[in-house]
Amino acid sequence: MPRFTSHFTLYSRSYCHLCEDMLAALQALAPAGHAFEVDVIDVDADPALVERFDELVPVLYGRLDEPELCHYFLDAGAVQRYLERQPA
């Protein structure tokens, strides 16, 4: 049973190999006993998101009220630091 669940938001688009790669790399980081929730948001479904993220996707956030964790490629160090800040 997982200790706790961390939440991520991944701004992505269909047919984006970098987006698929980032999601797979994020899921591979899950330590034993730690579950992830990942909301994958298709930027092409909302013109405002296209305007904001267009060429930056994939873009990964932990908390949406904090700066992005990374874009284009997973920054494992940034994700680990985010996970360390989460309550147990």
Coordinates of N, CA and C in Angstrom, one line a residue:
M1 N 0.8 -1.2 0.0 CA 0.0 0.0 0.0 C 0.9 1.2 0.0
P2 N 0.6 2.2 -0.9 CA 1.4 3.4 -1.0 C 1.4 4.2 0.3
R3 N 2.5 4.8 0.7 CA 2.6 5.7 1.8 C 1.7 7.0 1.6
F4 N 1.9 7.6 0.4 CA 1.2 8.8 0.1 C 1.2 8.9 -1.4
T5 N 0.4 9.8 -1.9 CA 0.3 10.0 -3.4 C 0.8 11.4 -3.7
S6 N 1.7 11.5 -4.7 CA 2.1 12.8 -5.2 C 1.3 13.1 -6.5
H7 N 1.0 14.4 -6.7 CA 0.2 14.8 -7.8 C 1.1 15.6 -8.8
F8 N 1.0 15.3 -10.1 CA 1.7 16.0 -11.1 C 0.7 16.4 -12.2
T9 N 1.0 17.5 -12.9 CA 0.2 17.9 -14.1 C 1.2 18.0 -15.2
L10 N 0.9 17.2 -16.3 CA 1.7 17.2 -17.5 C 1.0 17.8 -18.6
Y11 N 1.4 19.0 -19.1 CA 0.8 19.6 -20.3 C 1.5 19.0 -21.5
S12 N 0.7 18.4 -22.3 CA 1.1 17.5 -23.4 C 0.3 17.8 -24.7
R13 N 0.6 17.0 -25.7 CA -0.2 16.9 -26.9 C -0.1 15.6 -27.5
S14 N -1.1 15.2 -28.3 CA -1.2 13.9 -28.9 C 0.0 13.8 -29.9
Y15 N 0.4 12.6 -30.1 CA 1.5 12.4 -31.1 C 2.8 13.1 -30.8
C16 N 3.1 13.3 -29.5 CA 4.3 14.0 -29.1 C 5.2 13.0 -28.4
H17 N 6.3 12.6 -29.1 CA 7.1 11.5 -28.5 C 7.8 12.1 -27.2
L18 N 8.2 13.4 -27.2 CA 8.8 13.9 -26.0 C 7.8 13.8 -24.8
C19 N 6.5 14.1 -25.1 CA 5.5 14.0 -24.0 C 5.4 12.6 -23.5
E20 N 5.4 11.6 -24.4 CA 5.3 10.2 -24.0 C 6.5 9.8 -23.2
D21 N 7.7 10.3 -23.7 CA 9.0 10.0 -23.0 C 9.0 10.6 -21.6
M22 N 8.5 11.8 -21.4 CA 8.5 12.4 -20.1 C 7.6 11.7 -19.1
L23 N 6.4 11.3 -19.6 CA 5.5 10.6 -18.8 C 6.1 9.2 -18.3
A24 N 6.7 8.5 -19.2 CA 7.3 7.2 -18.9 C 8.5 7.4 -17.9
A25 N 9.3 8.4 -18.1 CA 10.4 8.7 -17.2 C 9.9 9.1 -15.8
L26 N 8.8 9.9 -15.8 CA 8.2 10.2 -14.5 C 7.7 9.0 -13.7
Q27 N 7.0 8.2 -14.4 CA 6.5 7.0 -13.8 C 7.6 6.0 -13.3
A28 N 8.7 6.0 -14.0 CA 9.8 5.2 -13.7 C 10.5 5.7 -12.4
L29 N 10.3 6.9 -12.0 CA 10.9 7.5 -10.8 C 10.2 7.1 -9.5
A30 N 9.0 6.6 -9.6 CA 8.2 6.3 -8.4 C 9.0 5.3 -7.5
P31 N 9.4 5.8 -6.3 CA 10.1 4.9 -5.4 C 9.1 3.9 -4.8
A32 N 9.6 2.8 -4.3 CA 8.7 1.8 -3.7 C 7.9 2.5 -2.6
G33 N 6.6 2.2 -2.6 CA 5.7 2.7 -1.6 C 5.2 4.1 -1.8
H34 N 5.4 4.6 -3.0 CA 5.0 6.0 -3.4 C 4.2 5.9 -4.7
A35 N 3.0 6.4 -4.6 CA 2.2 6.4 -5.8 C 2.1 7.8 -6.4
F36 N 1.9 7.9 -7.7 CA 1.8 9.2 -8.4 C 0.4 9.3 -9.0
E37 N -0.1 10.5 -9.0 CA -1.3 10.8 -9.8 C -0.8 11.8 -10.8
V38 N -1.0 11.5 -12.1 CA -0.6 12.4 -13.2 C -1.8 12.8 -14.0
D39 N -2.1 14.1 -14.0 CA -3.2 14.6 -14.9 C -2.4 15.0 -16.2
V40 N -2.8 14.4 -17.3 CA -2.2 14.7 -18.6 C -3.3 15.6 -19.3
I41 N -2.8 16.9 -19.6 CA -3.7 17.9 -20.2 C -3.3 18.1 -21.6
D42 N -4.2 17.9 -22.5 CA -3.9 18.2 -24.0 C -4.0 19.6 -24.2
V43 N -2.8 20.3 -24.5 CA -2.9 21.7 -24.7 C -3.7 22.1 -25.9
D44 N -3.7 21.2 -26.9 CA -4.4 21.6 -28.2 C -6.0 21.6 -28.0
A45 N -6.5 21.2 -26.8 CA -7.9 21.3 -26.6 C -8.3 22.6 -26.1
D46 N -7.4 23.5 -25.8 CA -7.7 24.8 -25.2 C -6.8 25.9 -25.9
P47 N -7.4 26.9 -26.6 CA -6.5 27.9 -27.2 C -5.6 28.7 -26.2
A48 N -6.1 28.9 -25.0 CA -5.3 29.6 -24.0 C -4.1 28.7 -23.6
L49 N -4.2 27.4 -23.6 CA -3.1 26.6 -23.3 C -2.1 26.5 -24.4
V50 N -2.6 26.5 -25.6 CA -1.7 26.6 -26.8 C -0.9 27.9 -26.7
E51 N -1.6 29.0 -26.5 CA -0.9 30.3 -26.4 C 0.2 30.2 -25.3
R52 N -0.1 29.6 -24.1 CA 0.8 29.6 -23.0 C 2.0 28.6 -23.2
F53 N 1.7 27.4 -23.7 CA 2.7 26.3 -23.7 C 3.2 25.9 -25.1
D54 N 2.5 26.2 -26.1 CA 2.7 25.7 -27.5 C 4.0 24.9 -27.7
E55 N 5.1 25.6 -27.9 CA 6.3 24.9 -28.3 C 7.1 24.4 -27.1
L56 N 6.6 24.6 -25.9 CA 7.3 24.2 -24.7 C 6.9 22.7 -24.2
V57 N 5.9 22.2 -24.8 CA 5.4 20.9 -24.3 C 6.5 19.8 -24.6
P58 N 6.6 18.8 -23.7 CA 5.8 18.7 -22.5 C 6.3 19.6 -21.4
V59 N 5.4 20.0 -20.5 CA 5.7 20.9 -19.4 C 5.1 20.1 -18.2
L60 N 6.0 20.0 -17.1 CA 5.6 19.2 -15.9 C 5.5 20.2 -14.7
Y61 N 4.4 20.1 -14.0 CA 4.2 20.8 -12.8 C 3.9 19.8 -11.7
G62 N 4.4 20.2 -10.5 CA 4.0 19.5 -9.3 C 2.7 20.2 -8.8
R63 N 2.9 21.3 -8.1 CA 1.8 22.2 -7.7 C 1.6 23.2 -8.8
L64 N 0.4 23.5 -9.2 CA 0.1 24.5 -10.2 C 0.4 25.9 -9.8
D65 N 0.5 26.1 -8.4 CA 0.8 27.5 -7.9 C 2.3 27.7 -7.7
E66 N 3.1 26.8 -8.2 CA 4.5 26.9 -8.2 C 5.1 26.8 -9.6
P67 N 6.3 27.3 -9.8 CA 6.9 27.2 -11.1 C 7.0 25.8 -11.6
E68 N 7.0 25.7 -12.9 CA 7.2 24.3 -13.6 C 8.4 23.6 -13.0
L69 N 8.3 22.3 -13.0 CA 9.4 21.5 -12.6 C 10.4 21.3 -13.8
C70 N 9.9 21.2 -15.0 CA 10.7 21.0 -16.2 C 9.9 21.1 -17.5
H71 N 10.5 21.2 -18.6 CA 9.9 21.1 -19.9 C 10.8 20.4 -20.9
Y72 N 10.3 19.9 -21.9 CA 11.0 19.1 -23.0 C 11.5 17.7 -22.4
F73 N 12.3 17.7 -21.4 CA 12.8 16.5 -20.9 C 12.7 16.5 -19.3
L74 N 12.5 15.3 -18.8 CA 12.3 15.2 -17.3 C 13.6 15.6 -16.6
D75 N 13.4 16.5 -15.6 CA 14.5 16.9 -14.7 C 14.3 16.0 -13.5
A76 N 15.0 14.9 -13.4 CA 14.8 14.0 -12.3 C 15.2 14.6 -11.0
G77 N 16.2 15.5 -10.9 CA 16.5 16.2 -9.7 C 15.4 17.1 -9.2
A78 N 14.8 17.8 -10.1 CA 13.7 18.7 -9.7 C 12.5 17.9 -9.2
V79 N 12.2 16.8 -9.9 CA 11.1 15.9 -9.4 C 11.5 15.3 -8.0
Q80 N 12.7 14.9 -7.8 CA 13.1 14.3 -6.5 C 12.9 15.4 -5.4
R81 N 13.4 16.6 -5.7 CA 13.2 17.7 -4.7 C 11.8 18.0 -4.4
Y82 N 10.9 17.9 -5.4 CA 9.5 18.1 -5.2 C 8.9 17.0 -4.3
L83 N 9.3 15.8 -4.6 CA 8.8 14.6 -3.8 C 9.3 14.7 -2.4
E84 N 10.5 15.2 -2.1 CA 11.0 15.3 -0.8 C 10.2 16.3 0.0
R85 N 9.6 17.3 -0.6 CA 8.8 18.4 0.1 C 7.4 17.9 0.4
Q86 N 7.0 16.8 -0.2 CA 5.6 16.4 0.0 C 5.4 15.8 1.4
P87 N 4.3 16.0 2.0 CA 4.0 15.4 3.4 C 3.9 13.9 3.3
A88 N 4.4 13.3 4.3 CA 4.4 11.8 4.4 C 3.0 11.4 5.0

